[in-house]
PDB file of N, CA and C in Angstrom:
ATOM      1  N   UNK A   1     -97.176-225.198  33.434  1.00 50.00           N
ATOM      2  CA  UNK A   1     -97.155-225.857  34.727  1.00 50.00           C
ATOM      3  C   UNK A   1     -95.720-226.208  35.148  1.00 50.00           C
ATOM      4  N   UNK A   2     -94.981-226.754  34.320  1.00 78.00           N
ATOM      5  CA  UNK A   2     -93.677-226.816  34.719  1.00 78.00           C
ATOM      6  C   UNK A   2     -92.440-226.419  34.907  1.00 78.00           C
ATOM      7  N   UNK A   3     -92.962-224.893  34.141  1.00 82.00           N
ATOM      8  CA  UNK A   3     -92.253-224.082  34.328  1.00 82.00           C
ATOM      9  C   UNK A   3     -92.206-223.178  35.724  1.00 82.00           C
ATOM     10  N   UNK A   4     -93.723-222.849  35.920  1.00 86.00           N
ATOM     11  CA  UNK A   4     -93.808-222.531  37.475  1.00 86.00           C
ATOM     12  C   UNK A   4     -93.389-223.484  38.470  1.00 86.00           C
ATOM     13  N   UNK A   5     -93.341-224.886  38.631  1.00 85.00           N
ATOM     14  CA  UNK A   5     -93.245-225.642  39.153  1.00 85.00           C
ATOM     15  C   UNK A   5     -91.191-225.442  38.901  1.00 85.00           C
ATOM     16  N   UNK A   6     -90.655-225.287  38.234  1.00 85.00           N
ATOM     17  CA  UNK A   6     -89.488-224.930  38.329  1.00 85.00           C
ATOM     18  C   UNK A   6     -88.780-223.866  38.807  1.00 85.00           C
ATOM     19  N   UNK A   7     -90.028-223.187  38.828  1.00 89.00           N
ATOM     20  CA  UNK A   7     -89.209-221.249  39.017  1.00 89.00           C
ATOM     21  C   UNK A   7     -89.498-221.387  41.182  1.00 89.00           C
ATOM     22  N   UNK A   8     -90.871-222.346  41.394  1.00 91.00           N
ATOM     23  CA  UNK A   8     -90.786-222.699  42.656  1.00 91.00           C
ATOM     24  C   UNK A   8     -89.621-223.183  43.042  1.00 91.00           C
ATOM     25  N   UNK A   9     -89.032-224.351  42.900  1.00 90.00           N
ATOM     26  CA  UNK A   9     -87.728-224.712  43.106  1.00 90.00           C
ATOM     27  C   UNK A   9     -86.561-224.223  43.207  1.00 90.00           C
ATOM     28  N   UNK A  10     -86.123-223.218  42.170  1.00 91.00           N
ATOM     29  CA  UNK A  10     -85.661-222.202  42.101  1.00 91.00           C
ATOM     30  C   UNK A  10     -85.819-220.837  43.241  1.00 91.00           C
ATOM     31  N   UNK A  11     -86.951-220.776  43.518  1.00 91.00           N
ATOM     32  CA  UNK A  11     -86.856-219.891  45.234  1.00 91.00           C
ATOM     33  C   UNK A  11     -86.644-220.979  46.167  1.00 91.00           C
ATOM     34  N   UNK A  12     -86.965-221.948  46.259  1.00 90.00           N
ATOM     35  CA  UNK A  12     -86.079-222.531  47.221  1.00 90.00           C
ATOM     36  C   UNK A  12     -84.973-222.641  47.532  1.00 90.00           C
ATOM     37  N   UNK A  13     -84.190-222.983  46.408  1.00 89.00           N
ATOM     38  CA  UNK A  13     -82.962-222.639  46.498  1.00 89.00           C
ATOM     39  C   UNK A  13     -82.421-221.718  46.780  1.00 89.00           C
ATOM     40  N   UNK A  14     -82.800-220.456  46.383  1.00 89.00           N
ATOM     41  CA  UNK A  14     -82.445-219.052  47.074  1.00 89.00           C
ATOM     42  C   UNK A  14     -82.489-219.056  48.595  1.00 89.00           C
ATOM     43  N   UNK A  15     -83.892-219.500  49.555  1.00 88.00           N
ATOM     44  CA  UNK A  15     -84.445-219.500  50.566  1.00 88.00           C
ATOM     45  C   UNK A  15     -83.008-220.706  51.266  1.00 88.00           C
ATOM     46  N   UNK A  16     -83.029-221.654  51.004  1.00 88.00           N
ATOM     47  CA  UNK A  16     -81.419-222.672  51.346  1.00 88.00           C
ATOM     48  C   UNK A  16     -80.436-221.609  51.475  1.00 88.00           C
ATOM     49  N   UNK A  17     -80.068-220.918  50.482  1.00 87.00           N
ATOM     50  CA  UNK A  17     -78.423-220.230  50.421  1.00 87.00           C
ATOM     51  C   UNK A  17     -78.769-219.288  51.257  1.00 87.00           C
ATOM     52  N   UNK A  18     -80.389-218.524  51.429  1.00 87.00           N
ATOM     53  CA  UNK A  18     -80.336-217.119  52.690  1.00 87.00           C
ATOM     54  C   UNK A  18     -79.414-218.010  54.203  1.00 87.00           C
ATOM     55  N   UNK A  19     -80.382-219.195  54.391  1.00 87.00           N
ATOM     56  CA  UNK A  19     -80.017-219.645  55.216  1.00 87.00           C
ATOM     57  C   UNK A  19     -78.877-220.511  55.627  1.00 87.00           C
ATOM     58  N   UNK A  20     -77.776-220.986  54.487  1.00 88.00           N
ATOM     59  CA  UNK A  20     -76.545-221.402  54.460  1.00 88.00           C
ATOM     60  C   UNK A  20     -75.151-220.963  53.752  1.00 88.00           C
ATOM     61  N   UNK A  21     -76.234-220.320  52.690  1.00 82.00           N
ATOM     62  CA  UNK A  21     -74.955-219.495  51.949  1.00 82.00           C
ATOM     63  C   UNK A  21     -75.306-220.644  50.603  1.00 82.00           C
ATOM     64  N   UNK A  22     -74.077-219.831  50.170  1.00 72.00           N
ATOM     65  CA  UNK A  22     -74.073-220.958  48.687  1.00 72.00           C
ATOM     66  C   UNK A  22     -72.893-221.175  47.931  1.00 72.00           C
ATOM     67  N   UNK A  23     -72.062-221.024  48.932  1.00 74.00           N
ATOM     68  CA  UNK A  23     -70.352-221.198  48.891  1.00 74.00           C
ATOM     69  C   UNK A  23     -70.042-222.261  49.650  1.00 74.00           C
ATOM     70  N   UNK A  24     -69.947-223.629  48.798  1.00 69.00           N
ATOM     71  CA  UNK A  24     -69.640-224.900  49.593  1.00 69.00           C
ATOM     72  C   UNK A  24     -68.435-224.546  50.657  1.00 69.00           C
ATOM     73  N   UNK A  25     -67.493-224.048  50.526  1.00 74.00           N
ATOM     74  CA  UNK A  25     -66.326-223.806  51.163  1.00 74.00           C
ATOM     75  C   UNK A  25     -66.188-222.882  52.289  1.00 74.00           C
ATOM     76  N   UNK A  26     -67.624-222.676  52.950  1.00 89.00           N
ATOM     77  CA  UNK A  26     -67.578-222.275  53.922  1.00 89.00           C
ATOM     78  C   UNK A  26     -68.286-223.083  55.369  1.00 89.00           C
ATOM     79  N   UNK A  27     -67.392-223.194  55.953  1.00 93.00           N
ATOM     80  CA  UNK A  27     -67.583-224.204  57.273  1.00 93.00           C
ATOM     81  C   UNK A  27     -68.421-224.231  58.194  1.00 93.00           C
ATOM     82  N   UNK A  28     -68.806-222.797  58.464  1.00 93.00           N
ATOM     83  CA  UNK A  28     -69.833-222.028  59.445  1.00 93.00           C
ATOM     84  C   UNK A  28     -71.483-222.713  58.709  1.00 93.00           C
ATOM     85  N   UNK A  29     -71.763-222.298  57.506  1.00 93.00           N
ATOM     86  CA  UNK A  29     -72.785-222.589  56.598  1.00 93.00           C
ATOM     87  C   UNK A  29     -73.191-224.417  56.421  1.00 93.00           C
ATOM     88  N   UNK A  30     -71.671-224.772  56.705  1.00 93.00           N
ATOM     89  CA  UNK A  30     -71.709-226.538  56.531  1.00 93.00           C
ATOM     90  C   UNK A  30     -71.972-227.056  58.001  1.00 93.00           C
ATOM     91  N   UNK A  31     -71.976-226.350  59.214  1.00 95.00           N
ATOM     92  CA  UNK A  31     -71.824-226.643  60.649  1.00 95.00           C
ATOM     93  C   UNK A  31     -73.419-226.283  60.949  1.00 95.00           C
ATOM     94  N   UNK A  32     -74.087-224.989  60.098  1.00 94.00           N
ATOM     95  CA  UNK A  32     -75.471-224.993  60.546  1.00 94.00           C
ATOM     96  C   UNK A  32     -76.211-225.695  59.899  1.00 94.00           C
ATOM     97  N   UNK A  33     -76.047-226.526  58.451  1.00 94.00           N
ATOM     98  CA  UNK A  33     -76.756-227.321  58.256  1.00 94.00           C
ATOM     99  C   UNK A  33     -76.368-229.027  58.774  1.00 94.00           C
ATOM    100  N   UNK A  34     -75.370-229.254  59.299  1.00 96.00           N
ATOM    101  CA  UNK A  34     -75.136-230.411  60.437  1.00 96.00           C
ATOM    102  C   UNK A  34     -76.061-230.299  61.362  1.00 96.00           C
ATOM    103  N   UNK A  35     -76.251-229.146  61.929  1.00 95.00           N
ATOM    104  CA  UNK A  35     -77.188-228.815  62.762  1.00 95.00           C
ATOM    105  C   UNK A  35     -78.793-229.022  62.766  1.00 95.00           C
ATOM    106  N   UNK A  36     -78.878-228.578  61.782  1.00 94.00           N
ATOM    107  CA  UNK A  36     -80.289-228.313  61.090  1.00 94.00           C
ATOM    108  C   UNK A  36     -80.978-229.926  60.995  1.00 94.00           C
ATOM    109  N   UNK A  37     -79.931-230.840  60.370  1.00 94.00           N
ATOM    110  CA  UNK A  37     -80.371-231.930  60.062  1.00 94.00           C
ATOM    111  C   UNK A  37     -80.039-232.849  61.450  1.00 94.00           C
ATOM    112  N   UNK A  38     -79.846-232.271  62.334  1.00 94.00           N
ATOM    113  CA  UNK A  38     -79.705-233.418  63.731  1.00 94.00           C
ATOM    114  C   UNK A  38     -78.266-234.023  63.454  1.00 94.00           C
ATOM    115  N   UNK A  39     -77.396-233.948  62.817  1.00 96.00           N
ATOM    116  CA  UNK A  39     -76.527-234.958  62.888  1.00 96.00           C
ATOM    117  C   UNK A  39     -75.165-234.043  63.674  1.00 96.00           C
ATOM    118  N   UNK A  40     -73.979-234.984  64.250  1.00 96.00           N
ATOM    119  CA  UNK A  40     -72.911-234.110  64.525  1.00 96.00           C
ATOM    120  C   UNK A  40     -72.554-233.370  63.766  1.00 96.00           C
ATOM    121  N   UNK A  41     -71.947-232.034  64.550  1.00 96.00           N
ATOM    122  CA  UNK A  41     -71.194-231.199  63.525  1.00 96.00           C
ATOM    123  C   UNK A  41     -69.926-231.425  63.301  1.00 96.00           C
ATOM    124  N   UNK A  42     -69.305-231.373  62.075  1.00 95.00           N
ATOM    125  CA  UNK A  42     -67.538-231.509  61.799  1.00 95.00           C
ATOM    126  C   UNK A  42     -66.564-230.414  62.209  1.00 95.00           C
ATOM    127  N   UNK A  43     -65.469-230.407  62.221  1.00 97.00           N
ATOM    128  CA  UNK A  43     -64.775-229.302  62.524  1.00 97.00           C
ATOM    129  C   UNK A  43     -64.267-228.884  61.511  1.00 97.00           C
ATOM    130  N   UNK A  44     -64.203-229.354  60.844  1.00 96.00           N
ATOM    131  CA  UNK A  44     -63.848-229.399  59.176  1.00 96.00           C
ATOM    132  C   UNK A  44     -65.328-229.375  58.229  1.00 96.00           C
ATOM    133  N   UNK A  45     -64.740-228.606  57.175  1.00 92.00           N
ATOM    134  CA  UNK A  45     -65.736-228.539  56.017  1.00 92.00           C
ATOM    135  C   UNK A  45     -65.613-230.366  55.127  1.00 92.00           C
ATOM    136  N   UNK A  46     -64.559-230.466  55.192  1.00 92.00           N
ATOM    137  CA  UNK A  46     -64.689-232.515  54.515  1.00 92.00           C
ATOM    138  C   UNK A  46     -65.141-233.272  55.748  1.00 92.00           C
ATOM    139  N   UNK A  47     -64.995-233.059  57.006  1.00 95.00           N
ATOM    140  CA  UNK A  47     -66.271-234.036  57.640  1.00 95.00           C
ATOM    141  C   UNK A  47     -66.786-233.822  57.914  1.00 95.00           C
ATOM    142  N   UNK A  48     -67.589-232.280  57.853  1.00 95.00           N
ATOM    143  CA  UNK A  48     -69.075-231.894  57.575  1.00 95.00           C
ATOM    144  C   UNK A  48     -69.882-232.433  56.416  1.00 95.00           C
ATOM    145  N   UNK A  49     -69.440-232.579  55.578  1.00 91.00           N
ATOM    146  CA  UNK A  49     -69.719-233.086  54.218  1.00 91.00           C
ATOM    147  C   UNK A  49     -69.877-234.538  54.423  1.00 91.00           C
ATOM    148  N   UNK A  50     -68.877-234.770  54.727  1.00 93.00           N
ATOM    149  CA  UNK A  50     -69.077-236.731  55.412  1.00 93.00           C
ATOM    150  C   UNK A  50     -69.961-237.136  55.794  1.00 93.00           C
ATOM    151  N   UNK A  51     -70.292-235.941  57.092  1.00 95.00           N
ATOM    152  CA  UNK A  51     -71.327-236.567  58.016  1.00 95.00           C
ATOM    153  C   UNK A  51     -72.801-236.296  57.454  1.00 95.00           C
ATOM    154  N   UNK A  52     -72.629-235.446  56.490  1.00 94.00           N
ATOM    155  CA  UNK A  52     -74.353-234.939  56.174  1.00 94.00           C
ATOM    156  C   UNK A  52     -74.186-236.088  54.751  1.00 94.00           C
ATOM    157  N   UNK A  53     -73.188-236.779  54.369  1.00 90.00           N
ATOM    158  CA  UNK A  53     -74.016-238.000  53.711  1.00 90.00           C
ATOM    159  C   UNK A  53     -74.780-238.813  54.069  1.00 90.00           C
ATOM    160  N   UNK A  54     -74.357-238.839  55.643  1.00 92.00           N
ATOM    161  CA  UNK A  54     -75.169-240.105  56.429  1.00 92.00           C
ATOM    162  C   UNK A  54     -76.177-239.541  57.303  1.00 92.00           C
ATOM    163  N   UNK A  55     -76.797-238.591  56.751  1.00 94.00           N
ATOM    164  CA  UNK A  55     -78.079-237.436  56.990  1.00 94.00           C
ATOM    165  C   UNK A  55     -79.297-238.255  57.361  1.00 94.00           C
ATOM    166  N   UNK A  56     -79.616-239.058  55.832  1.00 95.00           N
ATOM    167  CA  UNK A  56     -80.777-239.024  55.210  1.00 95.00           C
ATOM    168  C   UNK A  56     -82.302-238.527  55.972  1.00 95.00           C
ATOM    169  N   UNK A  57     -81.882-236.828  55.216  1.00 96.00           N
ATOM    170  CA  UNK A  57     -83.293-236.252  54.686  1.00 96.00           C
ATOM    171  C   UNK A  57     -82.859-235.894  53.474  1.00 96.00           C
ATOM    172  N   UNK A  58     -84.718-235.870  53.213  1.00 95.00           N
ATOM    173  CA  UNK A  58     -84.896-235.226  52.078  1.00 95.00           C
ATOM    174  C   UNK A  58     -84.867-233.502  52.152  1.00 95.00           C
ATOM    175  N   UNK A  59     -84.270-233.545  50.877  1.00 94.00           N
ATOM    176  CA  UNK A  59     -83.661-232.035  50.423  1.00 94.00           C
ATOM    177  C   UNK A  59     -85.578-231.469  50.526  1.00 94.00           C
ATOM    178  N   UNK A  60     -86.611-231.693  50.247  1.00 93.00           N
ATOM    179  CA  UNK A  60     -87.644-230.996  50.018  1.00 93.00           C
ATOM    180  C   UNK A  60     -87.951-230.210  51.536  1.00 93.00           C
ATOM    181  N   UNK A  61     -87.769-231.738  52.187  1.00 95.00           N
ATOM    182  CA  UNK A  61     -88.329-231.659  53.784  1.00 95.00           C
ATOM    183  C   UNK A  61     -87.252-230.987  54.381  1.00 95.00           C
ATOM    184  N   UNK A  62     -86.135-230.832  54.205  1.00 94.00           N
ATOM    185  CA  UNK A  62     -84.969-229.868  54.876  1.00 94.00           C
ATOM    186  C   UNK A  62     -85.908-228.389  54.858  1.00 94.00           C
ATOM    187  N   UNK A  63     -85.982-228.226  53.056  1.00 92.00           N
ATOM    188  CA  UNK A  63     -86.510-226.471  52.988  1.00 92.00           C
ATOM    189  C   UNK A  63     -87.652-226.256  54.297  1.00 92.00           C
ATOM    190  N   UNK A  64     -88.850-227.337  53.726  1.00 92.00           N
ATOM    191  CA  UNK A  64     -90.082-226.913  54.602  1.00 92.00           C
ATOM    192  C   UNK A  64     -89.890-226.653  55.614  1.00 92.00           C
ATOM    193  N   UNK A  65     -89.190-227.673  56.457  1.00 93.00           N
ATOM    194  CA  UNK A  65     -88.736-227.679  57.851  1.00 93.00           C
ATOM    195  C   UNK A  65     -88.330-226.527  58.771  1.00 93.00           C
ATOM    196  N   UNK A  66     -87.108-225.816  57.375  1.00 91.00           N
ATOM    197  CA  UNK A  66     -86.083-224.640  58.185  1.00 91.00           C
ATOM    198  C   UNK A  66     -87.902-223.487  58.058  1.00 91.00           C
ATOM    199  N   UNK A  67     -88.478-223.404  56.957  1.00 89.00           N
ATOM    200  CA  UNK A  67     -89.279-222.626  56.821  1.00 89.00           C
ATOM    201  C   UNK A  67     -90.445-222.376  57.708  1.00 89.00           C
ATOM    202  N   UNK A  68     -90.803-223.945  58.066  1.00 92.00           N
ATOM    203  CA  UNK A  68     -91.919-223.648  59.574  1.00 92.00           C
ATOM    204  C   UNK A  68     -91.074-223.631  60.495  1.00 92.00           C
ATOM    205  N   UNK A  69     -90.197-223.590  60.638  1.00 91.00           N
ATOM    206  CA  UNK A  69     -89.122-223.838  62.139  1.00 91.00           C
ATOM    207  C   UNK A  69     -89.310-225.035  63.108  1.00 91.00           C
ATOM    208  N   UNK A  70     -89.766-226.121  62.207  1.00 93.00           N
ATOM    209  CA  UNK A  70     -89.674-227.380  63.086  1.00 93.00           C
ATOM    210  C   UNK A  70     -88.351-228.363  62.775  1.00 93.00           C
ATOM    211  N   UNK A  71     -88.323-229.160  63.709  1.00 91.00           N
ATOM    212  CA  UNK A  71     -87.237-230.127  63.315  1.00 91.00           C
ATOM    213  C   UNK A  71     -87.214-230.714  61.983  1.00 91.00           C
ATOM    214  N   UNK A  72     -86.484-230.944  61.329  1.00 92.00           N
ATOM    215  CA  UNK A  72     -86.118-232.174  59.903  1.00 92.00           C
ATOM    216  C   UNK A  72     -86.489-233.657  60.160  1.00 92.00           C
ATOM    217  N   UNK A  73     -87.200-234.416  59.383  1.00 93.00           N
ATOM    218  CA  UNK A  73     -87.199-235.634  59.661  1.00 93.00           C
ATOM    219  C   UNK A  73     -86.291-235.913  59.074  1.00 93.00           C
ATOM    220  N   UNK A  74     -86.036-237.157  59.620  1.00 95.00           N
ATOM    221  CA  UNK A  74     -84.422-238.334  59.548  1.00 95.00           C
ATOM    222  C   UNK A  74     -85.270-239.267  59.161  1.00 95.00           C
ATOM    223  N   UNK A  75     -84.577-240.280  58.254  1.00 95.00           N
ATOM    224  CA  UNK A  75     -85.327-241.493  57.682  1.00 95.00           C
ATOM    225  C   UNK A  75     -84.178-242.307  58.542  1.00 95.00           C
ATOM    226  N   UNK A  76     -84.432-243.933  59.161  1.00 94.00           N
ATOM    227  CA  UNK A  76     -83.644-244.582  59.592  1.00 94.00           C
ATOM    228  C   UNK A  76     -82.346-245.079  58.615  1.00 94.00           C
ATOM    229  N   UNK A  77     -82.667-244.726  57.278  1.00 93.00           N
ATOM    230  CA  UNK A  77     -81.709-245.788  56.607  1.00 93.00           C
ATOM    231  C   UNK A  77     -81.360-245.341  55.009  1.00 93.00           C
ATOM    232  N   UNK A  78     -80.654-245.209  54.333  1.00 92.00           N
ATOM    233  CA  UNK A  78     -80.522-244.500  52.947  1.00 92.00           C
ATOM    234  C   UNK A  78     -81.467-245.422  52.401  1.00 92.00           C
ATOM    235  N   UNK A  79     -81.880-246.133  52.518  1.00 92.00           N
ATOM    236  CA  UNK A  79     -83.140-247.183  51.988  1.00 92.00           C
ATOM    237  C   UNK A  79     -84.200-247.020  52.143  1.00 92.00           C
ATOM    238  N   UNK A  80     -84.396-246.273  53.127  1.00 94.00           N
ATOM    239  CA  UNK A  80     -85.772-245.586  53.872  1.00 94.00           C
ATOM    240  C   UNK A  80     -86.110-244.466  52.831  1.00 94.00           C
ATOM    241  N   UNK A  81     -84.788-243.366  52.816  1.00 94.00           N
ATOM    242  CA  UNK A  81     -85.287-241.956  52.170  1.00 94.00           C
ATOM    243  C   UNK A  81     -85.072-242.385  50.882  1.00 94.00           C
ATOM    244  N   UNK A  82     -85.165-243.037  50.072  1.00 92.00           N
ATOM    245  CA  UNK A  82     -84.573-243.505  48.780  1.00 92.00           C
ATOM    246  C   UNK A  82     -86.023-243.791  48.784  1.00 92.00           C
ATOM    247  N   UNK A  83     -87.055-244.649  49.104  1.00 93.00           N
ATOM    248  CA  UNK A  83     -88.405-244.982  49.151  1.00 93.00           C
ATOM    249  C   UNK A  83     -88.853-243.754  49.497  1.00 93.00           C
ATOM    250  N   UNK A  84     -88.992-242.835  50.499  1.00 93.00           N
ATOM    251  CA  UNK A  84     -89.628-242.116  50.401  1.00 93.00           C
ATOM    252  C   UNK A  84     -89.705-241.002  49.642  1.00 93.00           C
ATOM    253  N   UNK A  85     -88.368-240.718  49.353  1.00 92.00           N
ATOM    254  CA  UNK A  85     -88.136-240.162  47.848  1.00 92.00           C
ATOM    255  C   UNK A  85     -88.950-239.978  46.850  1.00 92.00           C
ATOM    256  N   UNK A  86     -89.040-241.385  46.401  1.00 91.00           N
ATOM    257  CA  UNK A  86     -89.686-242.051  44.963  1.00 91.00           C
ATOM    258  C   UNK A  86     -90.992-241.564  44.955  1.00 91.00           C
ATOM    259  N   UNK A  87     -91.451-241.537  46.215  1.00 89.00           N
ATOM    260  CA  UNK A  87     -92.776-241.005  46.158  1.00 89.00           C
ATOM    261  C   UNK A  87     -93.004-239.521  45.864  1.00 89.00           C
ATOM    262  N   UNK A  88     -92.805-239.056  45.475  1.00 86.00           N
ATOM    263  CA  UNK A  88     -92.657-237.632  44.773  1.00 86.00           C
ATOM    264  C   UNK A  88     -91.840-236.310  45.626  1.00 86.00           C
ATOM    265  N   UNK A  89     -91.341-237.138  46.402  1.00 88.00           N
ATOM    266  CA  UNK A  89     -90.451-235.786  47.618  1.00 88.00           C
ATOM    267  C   UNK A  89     -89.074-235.641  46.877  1.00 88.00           C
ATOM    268  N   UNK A  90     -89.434-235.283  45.538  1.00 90.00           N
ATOM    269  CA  UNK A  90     -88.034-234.537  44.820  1.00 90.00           C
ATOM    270  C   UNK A  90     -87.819-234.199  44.066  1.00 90.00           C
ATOM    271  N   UNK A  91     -85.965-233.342  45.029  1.00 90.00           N
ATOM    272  CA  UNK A  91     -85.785-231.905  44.379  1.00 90.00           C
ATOM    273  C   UNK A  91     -84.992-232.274  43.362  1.00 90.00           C
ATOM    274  N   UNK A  92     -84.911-231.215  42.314  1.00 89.00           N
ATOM    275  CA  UNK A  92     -84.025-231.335  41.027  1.00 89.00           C
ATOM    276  C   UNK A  92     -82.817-231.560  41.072  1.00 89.00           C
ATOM    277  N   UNK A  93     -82.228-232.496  40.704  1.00 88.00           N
ATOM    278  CA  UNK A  93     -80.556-233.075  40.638  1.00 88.00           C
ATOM    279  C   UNK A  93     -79.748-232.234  40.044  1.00 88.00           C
ATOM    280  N   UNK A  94     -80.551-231.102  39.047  1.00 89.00           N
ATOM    281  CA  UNK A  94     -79.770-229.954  38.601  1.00 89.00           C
ATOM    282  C   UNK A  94     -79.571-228.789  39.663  1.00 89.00           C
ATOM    283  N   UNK A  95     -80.456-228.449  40.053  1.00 87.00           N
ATOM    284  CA  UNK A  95     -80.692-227.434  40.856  1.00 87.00           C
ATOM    285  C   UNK A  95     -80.212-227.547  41.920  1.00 87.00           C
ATOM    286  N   UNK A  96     -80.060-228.948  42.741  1.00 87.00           N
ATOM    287  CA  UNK A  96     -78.920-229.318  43.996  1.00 87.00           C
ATOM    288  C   UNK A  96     -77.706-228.973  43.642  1.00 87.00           C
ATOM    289  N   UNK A  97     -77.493-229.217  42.468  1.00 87.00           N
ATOM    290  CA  UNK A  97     -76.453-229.414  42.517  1.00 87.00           C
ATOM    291  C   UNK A  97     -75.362-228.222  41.814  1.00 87.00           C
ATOM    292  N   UNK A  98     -76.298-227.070  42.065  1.00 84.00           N
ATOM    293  CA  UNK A  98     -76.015-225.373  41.828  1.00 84.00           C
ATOM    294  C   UNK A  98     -75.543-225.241  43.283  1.00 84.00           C
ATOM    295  N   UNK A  99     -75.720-225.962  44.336  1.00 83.00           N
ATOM    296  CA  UNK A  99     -75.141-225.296  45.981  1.00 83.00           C
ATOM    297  C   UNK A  99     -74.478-226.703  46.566  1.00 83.00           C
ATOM    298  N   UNK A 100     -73.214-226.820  46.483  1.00 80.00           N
ATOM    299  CA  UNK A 100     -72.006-227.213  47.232  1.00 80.00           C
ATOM    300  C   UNK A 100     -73.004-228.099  48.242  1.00 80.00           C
ATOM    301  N   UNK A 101     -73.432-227.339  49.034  1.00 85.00           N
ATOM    302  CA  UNK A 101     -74.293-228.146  50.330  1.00 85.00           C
ATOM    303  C   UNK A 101     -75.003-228.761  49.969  1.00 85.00           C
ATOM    304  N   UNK A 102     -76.130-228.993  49.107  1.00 88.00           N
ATOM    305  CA  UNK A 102     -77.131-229.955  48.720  1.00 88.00           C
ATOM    306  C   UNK A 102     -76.260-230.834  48.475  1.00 88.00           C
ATOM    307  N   UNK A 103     -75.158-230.864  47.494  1.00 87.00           N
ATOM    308  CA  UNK A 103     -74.873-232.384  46.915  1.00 87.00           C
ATOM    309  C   UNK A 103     -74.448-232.731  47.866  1.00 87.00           C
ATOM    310  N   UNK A 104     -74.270-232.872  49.322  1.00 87.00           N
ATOM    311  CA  UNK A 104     -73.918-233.754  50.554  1.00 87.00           C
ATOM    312  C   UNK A 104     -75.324-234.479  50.417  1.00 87.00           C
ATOM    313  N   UNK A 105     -76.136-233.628  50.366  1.00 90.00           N
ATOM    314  CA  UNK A 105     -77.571-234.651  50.815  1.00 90.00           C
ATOM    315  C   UNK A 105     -78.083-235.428  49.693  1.00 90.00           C
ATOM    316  N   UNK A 106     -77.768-235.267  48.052  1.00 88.00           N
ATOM    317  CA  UNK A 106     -77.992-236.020  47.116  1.00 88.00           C
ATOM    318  C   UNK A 106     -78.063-237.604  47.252  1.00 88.00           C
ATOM    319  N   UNK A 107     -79.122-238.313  47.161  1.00 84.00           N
ATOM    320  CA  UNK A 107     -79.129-239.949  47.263  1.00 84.00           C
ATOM    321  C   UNK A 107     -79.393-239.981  45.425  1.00 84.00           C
ATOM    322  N   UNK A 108     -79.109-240.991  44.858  1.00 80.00           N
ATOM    323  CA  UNK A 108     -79.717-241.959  43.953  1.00 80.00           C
ATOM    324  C   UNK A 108     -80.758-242.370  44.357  1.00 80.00           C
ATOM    325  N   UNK A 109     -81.999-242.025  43.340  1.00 76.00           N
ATOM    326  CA  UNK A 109     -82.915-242.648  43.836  1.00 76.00           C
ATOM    327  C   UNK A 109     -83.423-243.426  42.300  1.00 76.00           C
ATOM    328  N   UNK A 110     -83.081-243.227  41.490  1.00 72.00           N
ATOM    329  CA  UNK A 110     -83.469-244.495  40.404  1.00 72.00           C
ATOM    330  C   UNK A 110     -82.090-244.840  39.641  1.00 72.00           C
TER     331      UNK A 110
END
C-alpha cells in the first residue's frame, strides 16, 4: 500500500515539472506557477520565490487543480493551510523537495 501510494506521488511530481519544469533556476517556470497560485508574479526568480512563500496552498491541491483546470485554493493565513494540512492534504517533504519550486510552497506543519 505504501509503496503504491508513493510511486502515486512520484507521478505527480513528474505531472508538476511537465507543467513547470524542474530546474528551480528558471524564471518563466517560477512566473507560471505565481500564476497558477493567484499571487503576483516576480520579475526575478528570488521574488518569485518570495512571493510564492506567501502562497499558502497546498502542494496536493496545486497538482489537482492544474489537472482539472480549475483555480487553486488560497487558505487566508499560513495558519489556515498548516490546519488544513494536518488533515491529511500531504505531500512528501522528500519528494518536494526533489523540485526547486515546491520548496517555495513547503510550510511546517508539525
Amino acid at each position: 500500500m505504501a509503496r503504491r501510494k508513493w510511486h502515486r506521488y512520484r507521478e505527480m511530481l513528474d505531472q508538476f515539472d511537465m507543467n513547470y519544469g524542474d530546474d528551480e533556476s528558471k524564471l518563466e517556470g517560477l512566473q507560471r506557477l505565481c500564476a497558477d497560485c493567484g499571487v503576483k508574479i516576480g520579475p526575478s526568480i528570488k521574488q518569485c520565490k518570495r512571493i510564492l512563500k506567501s502562497a499558502n496552498v497546498n502542494i496536493l491541491d496545486l497538482i489537482y487543480a492544474k489537472q482539472a483546470g480549475v483555480l487553486i485554493q488560497r487558505h487566508s493565513s499560513r495558519g489556515a493551510l498548516m490546519d488544513y494540512t494536518r488533515n491529511g492534504m500531504i505531500f512528501p517533504k522528500k519528494l518536494a523537495k526533489e523540485n526547486g519550486f515546491l520548496t517555495a510552497l513547503l510550510v511546517e506543519v508539525f
